[in-house]
Coordinates of C-alpha atoms in Angstrom, one line a residue:
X1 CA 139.6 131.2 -13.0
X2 CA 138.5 133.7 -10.4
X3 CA 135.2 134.5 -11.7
X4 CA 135.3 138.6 -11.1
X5 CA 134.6 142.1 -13.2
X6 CA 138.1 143.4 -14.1
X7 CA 136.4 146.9 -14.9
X8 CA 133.2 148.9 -16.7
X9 CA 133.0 152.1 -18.5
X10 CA 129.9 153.8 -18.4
X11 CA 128.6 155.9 -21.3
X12 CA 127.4 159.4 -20.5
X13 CA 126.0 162.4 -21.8
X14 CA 128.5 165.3 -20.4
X15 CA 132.3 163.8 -20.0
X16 CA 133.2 167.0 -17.5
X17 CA 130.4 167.3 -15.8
X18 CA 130.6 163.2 -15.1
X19 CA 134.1 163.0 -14.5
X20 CA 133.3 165.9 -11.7
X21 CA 130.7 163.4 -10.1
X22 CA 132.3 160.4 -10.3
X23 CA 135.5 162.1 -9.0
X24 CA 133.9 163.1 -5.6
X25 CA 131.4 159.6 -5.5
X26 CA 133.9 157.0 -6.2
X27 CA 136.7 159.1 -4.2
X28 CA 134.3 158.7 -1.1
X29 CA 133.8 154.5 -1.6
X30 CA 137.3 154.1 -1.8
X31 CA 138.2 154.6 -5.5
X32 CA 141.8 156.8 -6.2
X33 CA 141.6 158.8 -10.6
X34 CA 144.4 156.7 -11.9
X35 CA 144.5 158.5 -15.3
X36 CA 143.1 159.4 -18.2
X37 CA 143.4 157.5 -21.2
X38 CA 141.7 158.5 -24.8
X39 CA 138.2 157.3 -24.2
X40 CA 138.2 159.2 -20.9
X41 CA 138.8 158.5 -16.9
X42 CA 139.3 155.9 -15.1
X43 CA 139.4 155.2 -11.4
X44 CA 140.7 152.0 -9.7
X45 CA 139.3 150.3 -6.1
X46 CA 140.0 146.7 -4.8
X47 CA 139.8 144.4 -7.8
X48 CA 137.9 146.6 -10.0
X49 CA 138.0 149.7 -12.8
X50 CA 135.8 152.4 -13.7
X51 CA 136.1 154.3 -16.5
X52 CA 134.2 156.5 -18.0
X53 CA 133.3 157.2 -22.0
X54 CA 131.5 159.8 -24.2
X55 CA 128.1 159.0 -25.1
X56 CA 128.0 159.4 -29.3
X57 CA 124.2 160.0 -28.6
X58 CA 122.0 162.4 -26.5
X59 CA 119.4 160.8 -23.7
X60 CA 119.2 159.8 -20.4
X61 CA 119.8 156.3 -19.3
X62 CA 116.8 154.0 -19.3
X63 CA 117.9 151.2 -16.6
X64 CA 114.1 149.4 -17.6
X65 CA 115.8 149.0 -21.2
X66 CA 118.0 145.9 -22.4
X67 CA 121.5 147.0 -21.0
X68 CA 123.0 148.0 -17.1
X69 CA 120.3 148.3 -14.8
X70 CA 122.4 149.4 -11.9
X71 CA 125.5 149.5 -10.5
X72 CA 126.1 148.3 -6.8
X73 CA 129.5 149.4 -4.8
X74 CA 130.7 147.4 -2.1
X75 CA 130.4 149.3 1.9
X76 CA 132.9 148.3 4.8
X77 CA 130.4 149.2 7.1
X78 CA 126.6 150.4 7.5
X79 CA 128.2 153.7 9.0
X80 CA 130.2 154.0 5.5
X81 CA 126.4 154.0 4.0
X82 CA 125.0 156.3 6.1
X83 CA 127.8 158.5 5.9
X84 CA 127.8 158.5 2.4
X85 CA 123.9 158.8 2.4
X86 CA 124.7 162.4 4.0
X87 CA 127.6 163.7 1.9
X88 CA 125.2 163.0 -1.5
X89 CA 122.4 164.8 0.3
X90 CA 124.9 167.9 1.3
X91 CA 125.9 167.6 -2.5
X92 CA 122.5 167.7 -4.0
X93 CA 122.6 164.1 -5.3
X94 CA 118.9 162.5 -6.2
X95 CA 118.5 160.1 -3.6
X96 CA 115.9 156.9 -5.0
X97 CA 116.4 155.3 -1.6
X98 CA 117.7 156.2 1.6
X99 CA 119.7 153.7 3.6
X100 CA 117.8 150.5 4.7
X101 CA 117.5 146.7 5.3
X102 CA 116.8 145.0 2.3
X103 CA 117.2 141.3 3.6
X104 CA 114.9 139.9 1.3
X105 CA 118.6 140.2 -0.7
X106 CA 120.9 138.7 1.8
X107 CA 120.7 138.9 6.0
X108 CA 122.1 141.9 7.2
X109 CA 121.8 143.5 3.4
X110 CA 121.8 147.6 3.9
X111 CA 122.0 149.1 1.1
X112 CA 122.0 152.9 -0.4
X113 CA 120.7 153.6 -4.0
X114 CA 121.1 157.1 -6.2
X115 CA 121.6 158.0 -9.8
X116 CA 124.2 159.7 -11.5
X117 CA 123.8 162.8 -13.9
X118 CA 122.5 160.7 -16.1
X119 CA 120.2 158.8 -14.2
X120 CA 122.4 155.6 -13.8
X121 CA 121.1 154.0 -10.7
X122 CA 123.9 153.2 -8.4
X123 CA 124.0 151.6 -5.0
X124 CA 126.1 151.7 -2.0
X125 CA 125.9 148.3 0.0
X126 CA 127.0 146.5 3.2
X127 CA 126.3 143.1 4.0
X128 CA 128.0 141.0 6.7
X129 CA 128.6 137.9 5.2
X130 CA 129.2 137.9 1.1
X131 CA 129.0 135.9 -0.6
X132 CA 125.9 134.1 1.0

């Protein structure tokens, strides 16, 4: 048993306009659009899926509800956050917080977090030594 996430599908509002933005995020943390299959798209990185599904209902995400609260990516590098800390702010992306040290986490733990269109909270992370 190897104890991992094979993938997730997210539910959101707008298909296109999600596809769009998950198309350029995921593209720039390593993710290649493998295809689209009936419920929508799907993208594949090192040991893990995302896809992506129409929501049947209208709302924005409440992370503070029962369900996902967030979503965290894995960084090679603290550049790789920063760099993708400045490609969402040249895109217009809401920023919750800006690249930091969060080692009450893990030593070394720098981490970006940001939302999706519909207000998914994701986060972009490094840390030197997982898992601790």
């Amino acid at each position: 048993m190897k104890g991992r996430i094979h993938h997730i599908d997210l539910t959101v509002t707008h298909l296109e306009v999600s596809t769009r933005y998950y198309d350029f995020c995921l593209s720039e943390m390593g993710f290649r659009r493998i295809e689209n299959v009936a419920e929508g798209p799907l993208w594949a990185g090192d040991g893990l899926e995302v896809g992506l599904q129409a929501s049947q209902h209208g709302g924005r995400h409440d992370r503070d509800s029962p369900g996902l609260h967030h979503l965290a990516f894995w960084a090679d590098s603290p550049a790789a956050v920063d760099a993708l800390h400045a490609t969402l702010l040249q895109r217009g992306v809401e920023i919750l917080d800006a690249p930091a040290l969060y080692e009450k986490y893990a030593p070394g733990y720098y981490a970006l977090f940001f939302v999706d269109p519909d207000g998914i909270k994701l986060e972009y992370v490094y840390t030197p030594a997982w898992p601790v």
